Coordinates of C-alpha atoms in Angstrom, one line a residue:
M520 CA 147.2 347.4 21.4
N521 CA 148.3 350.5 20.5
K522 CA 146.2 351.0 16.9
E523 CA 142.6 349.8 16.2
L524 CA 142.9 346.0 14.9
D525 CA 141.3 346.1 11.8
L526 CA 139.4 342.4 13.1
E527 CA 138.3 342.4 9.7
Y528 CA 141.8 342.4 7.8
L529 CA 142.3 340.2 10.2
C530 CA 139.6 337.4 9.2
T531 CA 140.1 337.5 5.6
V532 CA 144.0 336.5 6.0
I533 CA 143.2 333.8 8.6
G534 CA 140.4 332.9 7.1
N535 CA 142.9 333.0 3.5
L536 CA 145.4 330.8 5.0
A537 CA 143.9 328.2 7.2
G538 CA 140.7 327.7 4.0
V539 CA 137.7 328.0 6.0
P540 CA 135.0 330.2 6.4
I541 CA 135.3 332.8 9.2
R542 CA 132.9 335.2 10.5
I543 CA 132.7 338.5 12.6
Y544 CA 128.6 339.0 15.0
E545 CA 128.5 341.7 16.4
N546 CA 126.0 341.8 19.1
D547 CA 125.1 338.5 17.5
T548 CA 123.9 339.9 14.0
L549 CA 126.0 338.9 11.2
S550 CA 129.1 342.0 10.8
F551 CA 131.2 339.9 8.3
Y552 CA 131.4 336.6 6.3
H553 CA 135.0 335.3 3.9
S554 CA 135.0 333.1 2.4
L555 CA 137.2 331.8 -0.8
V556 CA 134.2 328.8 -1.9
Q557 CA 131.6 330.2 -2.5
L558 CA 128.1 328.7 -0.4
P559 CA 125.1 329.8 -1.7
K560 CA 123.6 329.6 1.6
D561 CA 126.2 328.9 5.2
P562 CA 125.6 326.9 6.5
A563 CA 126.4 328.2 10.3
T564 CA 123.4 329.6 10.3
L565 CA 122.1 326.3 11.3
W566 CA 123.8 326.4 14.5
K567 CA 123.6 329.9 15.2
K568 CA 121.9 330.5 18.2
E569 CA 124.6 327.3 19.6
L570 CA 127.5 328.9 18.4
L571 CA 126.7 332.7 19.7
S572 CA 125.8 330.8 23.2
I573 CA 129.8 330.0 23.6
K574 CA 131.0 332.8 25.6
E575 CA 133.9 332.1 26.6
P576 CA 137.2 334.0 25.2
V577 CA 138.6 331.0 22.8
G578 CA 136.2 327.8 22.6
Y579 CA 134.0 325.0 19.5
F580 CA 131.0 324.0 18.8
I581 CA 131.2 320.1 17.1
T582 CA 127.8 319.2 15.8
P583 CA 126.6 315.5 15.1
D584 CA 127.7 315.7 12.0
F585 CA 130.7 316.1 13.2
D586 CA 131.4 319.3 11.3
Y587 CA 132.6 321.8 13.4
Y588 CA 133.0 325.9 14.2
G589 CA 135.4 327.6 16.5
I590 CA 134.4 330.7 18.5
S591 CA 136.8 333.4 19.6
N592 CA 134.6 335.8 21.5
Y593 CA 135.6 340.1 21.9
K594 CA 133.8 342.3 24.0
D595 CA 131.1 342.4 21.6
Q596 CA 132.4 340.9 19.0
T597 CA 131.9 337.4 17.6
I598 CA 134.6 335.4 15.5
V599 CA 133.6 332.2 13.9
I600 CA 135.3 329.8 12.2
G601 CA 134.3 326.9 10.2
P602 CA 132.4 323.9 9.5
A603 CA 135.7 322.8 9.4
R604 CA 136.3 318.3 9.7
Q605 CA 138.5 315.9 9.5
S606 CA 138.0 314.6 6.2
V607 CA 136.1 314.4 3.2
P608 CA 132.1 314.8 4.2
E609 CA 130.0 311.9 2.7
E610 CA 127.5 312.6 -0.5
Q611 CA 124.1 311.8 1.3
Y612 CA 125.5 314.3 4.8
L613 CA 125.8 317.8 2.0
H614 CA 122.7 316.4 0.1
R615 CA 120.4 316.9 3.7
L616 CA 122.6 319.7 4.7
A617 CA 121.5 321.4 1.6
F618 CA 117.4 320.6 2.0
D619 CA 118.1 321.5 5.4
L620 CA 119.5 324.7 4.3
S621 CA 116.9 325.7 1.4
V622 CA 119.8 325.3 -0.9
G623 CA 117.8 325.7 -4.2
P624 CA 118.5 323.4 -7.0
D625 CA 120.0 326.6 -9.4
D626 CA 123.3 326.1 -6.6
M627 CA 122.9 323.1 -5.2
Q628 CA 126.6 321.7 -7.6
T629 CA 128.1 324.4 -6.3
F630 CA 126.5 324.2 -2.7
L631 CA 128.0 320.7 -2.9
S632 CA 131.5 321.2 -5.1
S633 CA 132.0 323.8 -2.5
M634 CA 131.4 322.1 1.2
K635 CA 134.1 318.8 -0.5
V636 CA 136.9 321.8 -0.7
I637 CA 136.8 323.4 2.0
I638 CA 140.2 322.7 4.4
H639 CA 140.7 319.3 6.8
M640 CA 141.6 319.3 9.3
P641 CA 141.2 318.6 12.9
L642 CA 140.5 320.7 16.0
E643 CA 143.1 321.2 17.3
S644 CA 143.8 323.2 14.1
I645 CA 141.2 325.7 14.4
L646 CA 141.7 325.9 18.0
Q647 CA 145.3 326.8 17.9
I648 CA 143.5 329.9 15.1
L649 CA 141.2 331.2 17.2
C650 CA 144.1 330.9 20.4
T651 CA 146.0 333.2 17.4
I652 CA 142.9 335.5 17.2
H653 CA 142.6 336.0 20.7
Y654 CA 146.4 336.9 21.1
V655 CA 146.5 339.3 18.2
I656 CA 142.9 341.1 19.7
T657 CA 143.5 341.2 23.4
G658 CA 147.2 340.0 24.1
E659 CA 146.8 337.6 25.8
K660 CA 148.2 334.4 25.3
I661 CA 145.1 331.0 25.7
G662 CA 147.0 327.3 25.3
L663 CA 144.7 324.0 23.9
N664 CA 145.5 322.8 27.4
E665 CA 143.3 326.0 29.0
L666 CA 140.3 325.6 26.7
S667 CA 136.9 323.2 28.1
I668 CA 134.0 321.2 26.2
I669 CA 131.4 323.5 26.4
D670 CA 128.9 320.3 28.2
S671 CA 128.2 317.0 28.2
A672 CA 127.2 317.0 24.6
Q673 CA 129.8 318.0 23.7
E674 CA 131.7 316.2 25.5
E675 CA 130.2 313.0 24.2
L676 CA 129.8 314.3 20.6
S677 CA 133.9 314.4 21.5
K678 CA 134.1 310.6 22.1
E679 CA 132.2 310.0 18.7
I680 CA 134.7 311.3 17.3
I681 CA 137.7 309.9 18.7
T682 CA 135.5 306.7 18.6
A683 CA 135.1 307.2 14.3
Q684 CA 138.4 308.0 14.1
S685 CA 139.9 304.5 15.9
E686 CA 136.8 302.7 13.4
A687 CA 138.6 303.7 10.5
L688 CA 142.0 303.7 11.4
I689 CA 141.4 299.8 11.6
D690 CA 139.0 299.6 8.4

């Protein structure tokens, strides 16, 4: 790129357009966070080790509860977008997530309502956003067909998501 890229501006715009929290880590330390919703605690902190272990230029991580995070790596910076999910999360899951994050009673309602209004979108949309970010940063075009599943656990979770979606269509 001819000019110094303002990565925080790019992430703010992407976060505003997508309606999903976005953050930048520099050398595994959070340096920027943006979200349209007020989350007293960031759910990504539960998965920080797994998220930052992904070293591909563009990748993703699916939690056991089917939240997904997209990752874009460039030099010593990692952009993480998410959590996102296909549908509205169940109340029981949100309470468990709040407990895991040690959300206090004063912040509980804010956390629960904020998690419900994060934009729902397919994983493919998150990955398209990341491919766009990667292109803006590097000038290199990556298509969805070039992205690989991170490991066998993610492959199994992907199969479970497809099964759950199929069962939901049948019900």
